[in-house]
Short mmCIF file of C-alpha atoms in Angstrom, two decimals:
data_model
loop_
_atom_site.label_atom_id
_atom_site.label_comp_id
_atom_site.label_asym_id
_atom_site.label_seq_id
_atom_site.Cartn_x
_atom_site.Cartn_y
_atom_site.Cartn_z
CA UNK A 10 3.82 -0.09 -17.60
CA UNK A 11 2.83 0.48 -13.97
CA UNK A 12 4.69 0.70 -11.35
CA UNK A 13 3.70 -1.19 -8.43
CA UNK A 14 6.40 -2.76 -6.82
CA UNK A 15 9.19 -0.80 -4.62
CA UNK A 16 12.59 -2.14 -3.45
CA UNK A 17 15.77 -4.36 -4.94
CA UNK A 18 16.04 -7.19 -3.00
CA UNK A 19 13.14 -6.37 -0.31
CA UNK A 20 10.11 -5.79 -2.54
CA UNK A 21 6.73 -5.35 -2.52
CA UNK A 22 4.45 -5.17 -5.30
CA UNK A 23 0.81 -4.20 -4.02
CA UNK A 24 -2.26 -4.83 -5.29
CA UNK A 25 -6.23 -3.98 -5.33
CA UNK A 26 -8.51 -1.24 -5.40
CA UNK A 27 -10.79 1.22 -3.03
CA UNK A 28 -14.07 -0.38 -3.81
CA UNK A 29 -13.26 -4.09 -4.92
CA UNK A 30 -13.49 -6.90 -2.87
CA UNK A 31 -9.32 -6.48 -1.44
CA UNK A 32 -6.14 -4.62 -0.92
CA UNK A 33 -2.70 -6.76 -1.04
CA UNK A 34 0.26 -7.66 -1.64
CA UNK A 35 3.22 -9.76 -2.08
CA UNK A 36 6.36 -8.98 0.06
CA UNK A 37 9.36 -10.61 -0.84
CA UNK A 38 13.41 -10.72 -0.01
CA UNK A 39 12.70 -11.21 4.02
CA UNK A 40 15.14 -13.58 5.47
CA UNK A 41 13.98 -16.75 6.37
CA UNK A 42 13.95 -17.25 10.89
CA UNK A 43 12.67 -13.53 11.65
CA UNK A 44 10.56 -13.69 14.37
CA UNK A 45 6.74 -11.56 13.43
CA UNK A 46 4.20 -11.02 15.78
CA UNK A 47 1.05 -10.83 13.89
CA UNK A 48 -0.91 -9.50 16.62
CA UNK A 49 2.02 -6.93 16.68
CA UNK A 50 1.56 -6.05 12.96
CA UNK A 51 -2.30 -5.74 13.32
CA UNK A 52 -2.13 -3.21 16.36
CA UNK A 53 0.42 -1.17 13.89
CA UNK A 54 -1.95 -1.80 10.72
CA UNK A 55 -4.36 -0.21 13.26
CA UNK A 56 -3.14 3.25 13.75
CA UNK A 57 -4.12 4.03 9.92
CA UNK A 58 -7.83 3.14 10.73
CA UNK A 59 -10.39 5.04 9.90
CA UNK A 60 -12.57 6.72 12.81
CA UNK A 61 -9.92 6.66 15.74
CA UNK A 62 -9.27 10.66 15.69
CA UNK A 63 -11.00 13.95 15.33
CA UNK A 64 -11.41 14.49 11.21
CA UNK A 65 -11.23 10.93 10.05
CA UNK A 66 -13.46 9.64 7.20
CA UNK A 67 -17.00 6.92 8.88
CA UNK A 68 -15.59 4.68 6.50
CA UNK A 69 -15.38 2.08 9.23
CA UNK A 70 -12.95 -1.02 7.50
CA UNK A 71 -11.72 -3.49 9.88
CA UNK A 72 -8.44 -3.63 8.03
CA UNK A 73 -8.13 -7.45 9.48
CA UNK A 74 -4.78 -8.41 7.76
CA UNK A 75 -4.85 -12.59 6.10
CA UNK A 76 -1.36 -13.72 5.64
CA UNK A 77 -1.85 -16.34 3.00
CA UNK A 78 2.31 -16.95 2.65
CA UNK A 79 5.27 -16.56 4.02
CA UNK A 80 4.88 -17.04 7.39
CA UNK A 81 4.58 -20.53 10.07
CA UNK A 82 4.67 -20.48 13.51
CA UNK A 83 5.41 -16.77 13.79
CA UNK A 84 8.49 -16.97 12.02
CA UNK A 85 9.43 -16.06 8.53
CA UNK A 86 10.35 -18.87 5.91
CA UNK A 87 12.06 -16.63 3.07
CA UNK A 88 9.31 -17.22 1.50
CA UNK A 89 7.25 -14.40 0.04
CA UNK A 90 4.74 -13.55 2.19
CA UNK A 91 1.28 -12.44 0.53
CA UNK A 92 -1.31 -10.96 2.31
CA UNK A 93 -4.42 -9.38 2.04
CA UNK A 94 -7.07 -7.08 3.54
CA UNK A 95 -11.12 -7.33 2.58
CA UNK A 96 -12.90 -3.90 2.19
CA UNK A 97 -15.85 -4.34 3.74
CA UNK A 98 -17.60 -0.81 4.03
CA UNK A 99 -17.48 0.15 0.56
CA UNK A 100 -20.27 2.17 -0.86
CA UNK A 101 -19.75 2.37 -4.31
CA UNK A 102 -23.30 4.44 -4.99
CA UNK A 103 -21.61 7.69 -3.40
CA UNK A 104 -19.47 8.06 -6.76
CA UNK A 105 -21.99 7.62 -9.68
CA UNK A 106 -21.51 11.44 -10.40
CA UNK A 107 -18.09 10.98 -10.19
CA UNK A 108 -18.06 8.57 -12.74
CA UNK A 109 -18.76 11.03 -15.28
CA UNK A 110 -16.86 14.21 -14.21
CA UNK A 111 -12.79 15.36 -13.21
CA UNK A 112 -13.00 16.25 -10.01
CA UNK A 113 -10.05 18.98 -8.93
CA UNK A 114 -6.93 17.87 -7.07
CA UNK A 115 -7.53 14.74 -8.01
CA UNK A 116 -6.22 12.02 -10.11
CA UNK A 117 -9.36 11.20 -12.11
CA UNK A 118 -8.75 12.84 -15.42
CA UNK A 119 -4.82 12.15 -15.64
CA UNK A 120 -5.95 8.06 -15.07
CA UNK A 121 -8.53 8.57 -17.82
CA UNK A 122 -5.54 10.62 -19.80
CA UNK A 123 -3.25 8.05 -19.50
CA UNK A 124 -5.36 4.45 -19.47
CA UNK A 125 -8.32 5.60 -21.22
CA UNK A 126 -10.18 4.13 -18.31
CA UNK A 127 -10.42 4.57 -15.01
CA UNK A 128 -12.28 3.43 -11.78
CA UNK A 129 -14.18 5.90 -10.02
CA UNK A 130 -15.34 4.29 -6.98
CA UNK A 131 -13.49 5.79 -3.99
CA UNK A 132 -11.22 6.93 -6.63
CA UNK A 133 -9.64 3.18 -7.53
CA UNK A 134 -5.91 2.35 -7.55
CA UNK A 135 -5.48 6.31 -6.87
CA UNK A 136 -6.88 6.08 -3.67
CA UNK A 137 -5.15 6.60 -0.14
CA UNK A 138 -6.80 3.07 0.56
CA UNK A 139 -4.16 1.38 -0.93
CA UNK A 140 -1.74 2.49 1.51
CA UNK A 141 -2.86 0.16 4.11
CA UNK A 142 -1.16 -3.07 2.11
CA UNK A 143 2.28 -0.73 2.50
CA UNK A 144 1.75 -0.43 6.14
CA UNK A 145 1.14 -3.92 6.61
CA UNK A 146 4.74 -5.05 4.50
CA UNK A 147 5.94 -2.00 6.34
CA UNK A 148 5.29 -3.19 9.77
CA UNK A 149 6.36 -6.54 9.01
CA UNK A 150 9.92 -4.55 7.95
CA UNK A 151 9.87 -2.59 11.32
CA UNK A 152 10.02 -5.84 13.13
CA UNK A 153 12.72 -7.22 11.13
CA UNK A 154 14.92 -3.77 11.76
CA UNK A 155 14.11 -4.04 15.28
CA UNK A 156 16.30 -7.33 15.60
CA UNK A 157 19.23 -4.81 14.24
CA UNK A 158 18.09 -2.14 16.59
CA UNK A 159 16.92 -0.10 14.31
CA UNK A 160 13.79 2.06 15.05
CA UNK A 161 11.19 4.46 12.83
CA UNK A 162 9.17 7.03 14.80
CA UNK A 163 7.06 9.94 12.77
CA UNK A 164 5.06 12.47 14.75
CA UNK A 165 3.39 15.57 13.81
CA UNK A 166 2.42 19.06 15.34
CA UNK A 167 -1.45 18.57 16.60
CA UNK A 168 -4.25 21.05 15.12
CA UNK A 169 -6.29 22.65 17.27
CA UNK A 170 -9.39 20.28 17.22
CA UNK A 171 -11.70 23.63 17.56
CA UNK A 172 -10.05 24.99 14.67
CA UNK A 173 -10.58 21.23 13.02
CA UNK A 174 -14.49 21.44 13.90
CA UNK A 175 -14.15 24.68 12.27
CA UNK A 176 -12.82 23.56 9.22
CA UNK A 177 -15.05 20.36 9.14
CA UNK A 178 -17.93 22.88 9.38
CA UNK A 179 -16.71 24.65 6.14
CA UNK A 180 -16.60 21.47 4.64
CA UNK A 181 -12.98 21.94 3.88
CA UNK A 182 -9.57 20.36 4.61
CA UNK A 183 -6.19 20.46 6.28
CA UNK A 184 -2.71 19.72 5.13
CA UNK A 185 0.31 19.75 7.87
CA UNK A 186 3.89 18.50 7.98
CA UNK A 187 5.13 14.88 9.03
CA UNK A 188 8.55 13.91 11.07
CA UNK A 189 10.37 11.15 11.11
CA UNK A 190 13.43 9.95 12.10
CA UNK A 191 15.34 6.70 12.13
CA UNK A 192 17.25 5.61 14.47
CA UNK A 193 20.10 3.24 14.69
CA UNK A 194 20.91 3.22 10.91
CA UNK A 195 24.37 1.73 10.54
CA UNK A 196 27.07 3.99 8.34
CA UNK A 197 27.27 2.32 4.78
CA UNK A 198 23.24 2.40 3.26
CA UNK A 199 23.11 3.93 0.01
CA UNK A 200 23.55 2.96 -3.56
CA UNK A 201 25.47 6.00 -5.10
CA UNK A 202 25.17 7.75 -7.91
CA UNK A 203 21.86 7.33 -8.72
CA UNK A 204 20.21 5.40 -5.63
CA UNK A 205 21.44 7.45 -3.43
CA UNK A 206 19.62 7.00 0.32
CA UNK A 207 18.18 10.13 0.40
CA UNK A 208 17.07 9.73 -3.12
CA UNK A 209 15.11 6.34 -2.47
CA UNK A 210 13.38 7.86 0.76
CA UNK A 211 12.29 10.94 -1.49
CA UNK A 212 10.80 8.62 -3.80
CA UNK A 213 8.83 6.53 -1.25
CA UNK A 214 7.65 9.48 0.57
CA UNK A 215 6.66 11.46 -2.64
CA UNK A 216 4.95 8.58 -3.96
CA UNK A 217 2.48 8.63 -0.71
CA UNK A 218 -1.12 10.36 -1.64
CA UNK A 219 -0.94 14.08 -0.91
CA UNK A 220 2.41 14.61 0.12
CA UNK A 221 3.82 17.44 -2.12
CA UNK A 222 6.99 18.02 -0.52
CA UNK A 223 10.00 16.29 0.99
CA UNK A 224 13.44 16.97 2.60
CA UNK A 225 15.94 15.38 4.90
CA UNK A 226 18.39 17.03 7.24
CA UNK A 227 17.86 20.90 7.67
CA UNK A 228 16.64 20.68 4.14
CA UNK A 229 15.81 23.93 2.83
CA UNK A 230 16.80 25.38 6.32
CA UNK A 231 19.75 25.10 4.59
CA UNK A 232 19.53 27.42 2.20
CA UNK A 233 20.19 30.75 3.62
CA UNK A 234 22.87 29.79 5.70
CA UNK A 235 26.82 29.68 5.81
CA UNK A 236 28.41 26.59 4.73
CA UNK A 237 30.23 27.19 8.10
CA UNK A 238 26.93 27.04 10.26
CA UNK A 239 25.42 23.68 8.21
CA UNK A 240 28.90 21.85 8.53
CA UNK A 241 28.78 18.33 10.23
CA UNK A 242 32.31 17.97 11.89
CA UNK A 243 33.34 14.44 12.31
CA UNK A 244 35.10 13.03 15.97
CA UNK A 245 36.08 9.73 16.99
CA UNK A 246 33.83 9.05 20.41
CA UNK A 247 35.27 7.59 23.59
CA UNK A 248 34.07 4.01 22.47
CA UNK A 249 36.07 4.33 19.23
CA UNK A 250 32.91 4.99 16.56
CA UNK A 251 32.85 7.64 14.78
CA UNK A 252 30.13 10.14 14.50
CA UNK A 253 29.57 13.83 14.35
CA UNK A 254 28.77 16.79 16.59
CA UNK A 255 25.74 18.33 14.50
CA UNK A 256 23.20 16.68 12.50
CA UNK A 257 22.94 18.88 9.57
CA UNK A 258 22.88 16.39 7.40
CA UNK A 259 20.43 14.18 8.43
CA UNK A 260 22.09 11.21 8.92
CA UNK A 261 23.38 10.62 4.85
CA UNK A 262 26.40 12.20 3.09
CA UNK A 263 26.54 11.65 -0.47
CA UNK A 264 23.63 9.28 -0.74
CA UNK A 265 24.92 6.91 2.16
CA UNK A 266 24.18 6.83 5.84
CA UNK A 267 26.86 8.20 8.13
CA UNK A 268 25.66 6.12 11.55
CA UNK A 269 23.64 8.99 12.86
CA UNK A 270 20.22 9.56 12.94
CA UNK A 271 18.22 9.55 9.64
CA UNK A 272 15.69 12.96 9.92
CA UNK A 273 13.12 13.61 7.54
CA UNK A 274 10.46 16.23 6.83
CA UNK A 275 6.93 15.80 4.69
CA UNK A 276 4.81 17.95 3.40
CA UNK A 277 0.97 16.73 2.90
CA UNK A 278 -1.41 18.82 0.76
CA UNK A 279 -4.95 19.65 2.29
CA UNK A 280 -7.32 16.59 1.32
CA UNK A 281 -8.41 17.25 -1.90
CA UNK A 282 -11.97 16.03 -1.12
CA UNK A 283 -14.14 18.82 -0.17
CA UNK A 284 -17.73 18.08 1.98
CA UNK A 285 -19.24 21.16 -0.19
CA UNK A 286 -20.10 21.90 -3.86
CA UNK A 287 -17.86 22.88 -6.01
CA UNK A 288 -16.72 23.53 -9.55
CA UNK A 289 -15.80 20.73 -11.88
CA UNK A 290 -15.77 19.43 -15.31
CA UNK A 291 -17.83 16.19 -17.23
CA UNK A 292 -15.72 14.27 -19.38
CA UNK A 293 -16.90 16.50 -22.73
CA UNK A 294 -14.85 19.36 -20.68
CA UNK A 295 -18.63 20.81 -19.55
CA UNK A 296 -18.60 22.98 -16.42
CA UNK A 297 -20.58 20.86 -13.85
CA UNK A 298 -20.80 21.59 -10.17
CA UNK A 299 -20.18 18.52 -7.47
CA UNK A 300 -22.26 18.01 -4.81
CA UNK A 301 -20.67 16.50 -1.89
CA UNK A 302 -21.18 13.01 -0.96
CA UNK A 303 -19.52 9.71 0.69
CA UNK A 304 -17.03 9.86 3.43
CA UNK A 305 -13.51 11.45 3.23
CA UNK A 306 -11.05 12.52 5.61
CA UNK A 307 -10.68 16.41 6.51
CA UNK A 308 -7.00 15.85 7.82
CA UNK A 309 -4.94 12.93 7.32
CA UNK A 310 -1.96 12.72 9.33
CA UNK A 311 -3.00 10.99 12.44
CA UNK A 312 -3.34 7.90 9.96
CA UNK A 313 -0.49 8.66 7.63
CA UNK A 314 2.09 7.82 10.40
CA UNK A 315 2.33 4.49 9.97
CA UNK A 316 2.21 4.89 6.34
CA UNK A 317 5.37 7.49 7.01
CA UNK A 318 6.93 4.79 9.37
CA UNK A 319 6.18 2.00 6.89
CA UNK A 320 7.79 3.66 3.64
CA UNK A 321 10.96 4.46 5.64
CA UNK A 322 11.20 0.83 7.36
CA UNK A 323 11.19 -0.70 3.65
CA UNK A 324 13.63 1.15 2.15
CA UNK A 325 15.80 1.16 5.04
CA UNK A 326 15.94 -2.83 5.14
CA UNK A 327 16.07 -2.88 1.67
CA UNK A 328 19.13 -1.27 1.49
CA UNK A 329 21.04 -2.78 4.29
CA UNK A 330 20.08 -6.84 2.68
CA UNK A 331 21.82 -5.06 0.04
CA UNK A 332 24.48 -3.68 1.93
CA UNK A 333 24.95 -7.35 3.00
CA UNK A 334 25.73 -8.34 -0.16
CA UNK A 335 28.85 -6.39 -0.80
CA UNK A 336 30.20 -8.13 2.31
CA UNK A 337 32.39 -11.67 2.19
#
């Protein structure tokens, strides 16, 4: 059984792989009168485009998104919307060797483990490439929220682009830390015991190619302090809400959101993908040695912001339609 569909009442189920003719998906659970700006959603589809910063894989895609459902006249219809996105640069050729060997890091030989098959152009289903039908449901989401007044932001700390050249050079890769915070979260989002807030972002994150590592709040800042010097201490504010002084927390307390601001930490492994040879295995478990070829990122996370953003925005709307429906 695989799992391609994320969410309760707002869900997508995505579809497609690196080298065949599409990515998509189906997004369904929007309410029917929200306002989308397509020309919105295609500047935010955008920002995970190949080529636009220092590192980025030639793969030049247009990543022109085709609502086929869903939408009229810029407005939703409760309807679900399906979309999709044509690959158009694919050059299958580059992963003939590939075909027959495991390369490391990746997920080629647990697919083959598991299915018994596998595609091994651009890597398939396993690929980051089918990220960009999340960001496109995702930025669809983040225009919804932003009728609530709720906003996603994710930044990262830059890398020295001579240290980047340097890197590219080696034929090597980088790995780095996302941030991301949501703002405007009402109190009341969370499904305890076991869909916790916290718990559903950690799954959305962690299921994002190369991230390795999540936490929200201070996290494992956490961990060698006082309970004293992590405690979030509730007041009542001069407008009558209630809120707290610190942010410890992160915004959730015992899987639900407490009305402040939602902070999150990720941590992405180097691109597995190296531009140099190196040491692999054939599928008879025969040492082979892979010679680089195609076009791969050396650092991702210039383009995995809006994939960050996107994950975030779906869960987040997800759980307030459902928060809805514990209300008269």
């Amino acid at each position: 059984m695989m799992m391609n569909t994320i969410g309760k009442i707002l869900t997508l189920t995505t579809f497609g792989e690196s080298h065949g003719p599409a990515m998509g998906g189906v997004l369904d659970g929007v309410p029917a009168g929200v306002d989308i700006d397509l020309d919105e959603l295609q500047r935010f589809v955008d920002r995970r485009r190949t080529g636009q910063t220092t590192g980025s894989s030639t793969r030049a895609e247009q990543d022109r998104v085709e609502v086929l459902s869903g939408i009229w006249q810029g407005k939703t219809l409760g309807t679900p919307i399906g979309f999709i996105i044509r690959n158009t640069d694919a050059r299958s050729a580059d992963y003939d060797e590939i075909a027959r060997c495991y390369r490391p890091n990746h997920a080629d030989y647990t697919w083959q483990a598991k299915y018994g098959i596998r595609d091994p152009r651009g890597g398939g289903r396993a690929s980051a490439r089918e990220t960009v039908a999340r960001v496109v449901a995702g930025g669809i989401a983040i225009q919804a929220l932003a009728r609530l007044e709720i906003t996603v932001e994710a930044s990262f700390s830059p890398v020295d682009p001579a240290e980047l050249e340097r890197v590219a050079k080696d034929g090597d890769t980088l790995g780095g830390i996302i941030s991301c915070v949501v703002k405007g979260v009402p109190a009341g989002l969370g499904e305890p015991v076991f869909g916790k807030l916290h718990a559903q972002l950690a799954a959305a994150m962690m299921s994002i190619p190369s991230v390795h590592g999540f936490e929200y709040g201070d996290g494992f800042g956490m961990t060698d302090k006082r309970g004293s010097e992590v405690m979030d201490r509730f007041v009542k504010h001069d407008d009558g809400s209630i809120g707290t002084v610190t942010n410890h927390s992160g915004g959730i307390q015992g899987g639900i959101s407490n009305g402040e601001d939602i902070t999150m930490r990720l941590a992405f492994k180097p691109v597995p993908t190296l531009m140099r040879p190196v040491p692999a295995i054939d599928g008879e478990g025969n040492p082979v040695t892979l010679q680089p070829r195609g076009r791969h990122d050396v650092w991702v996370l210039p383009r995995a912001l809006p994939i960050v953003e996107a994950m975030a925005a779906l869960v987040i709307l997800d759980n307030y339609l459902i928060k809805k429906t514990n209300e008269l």
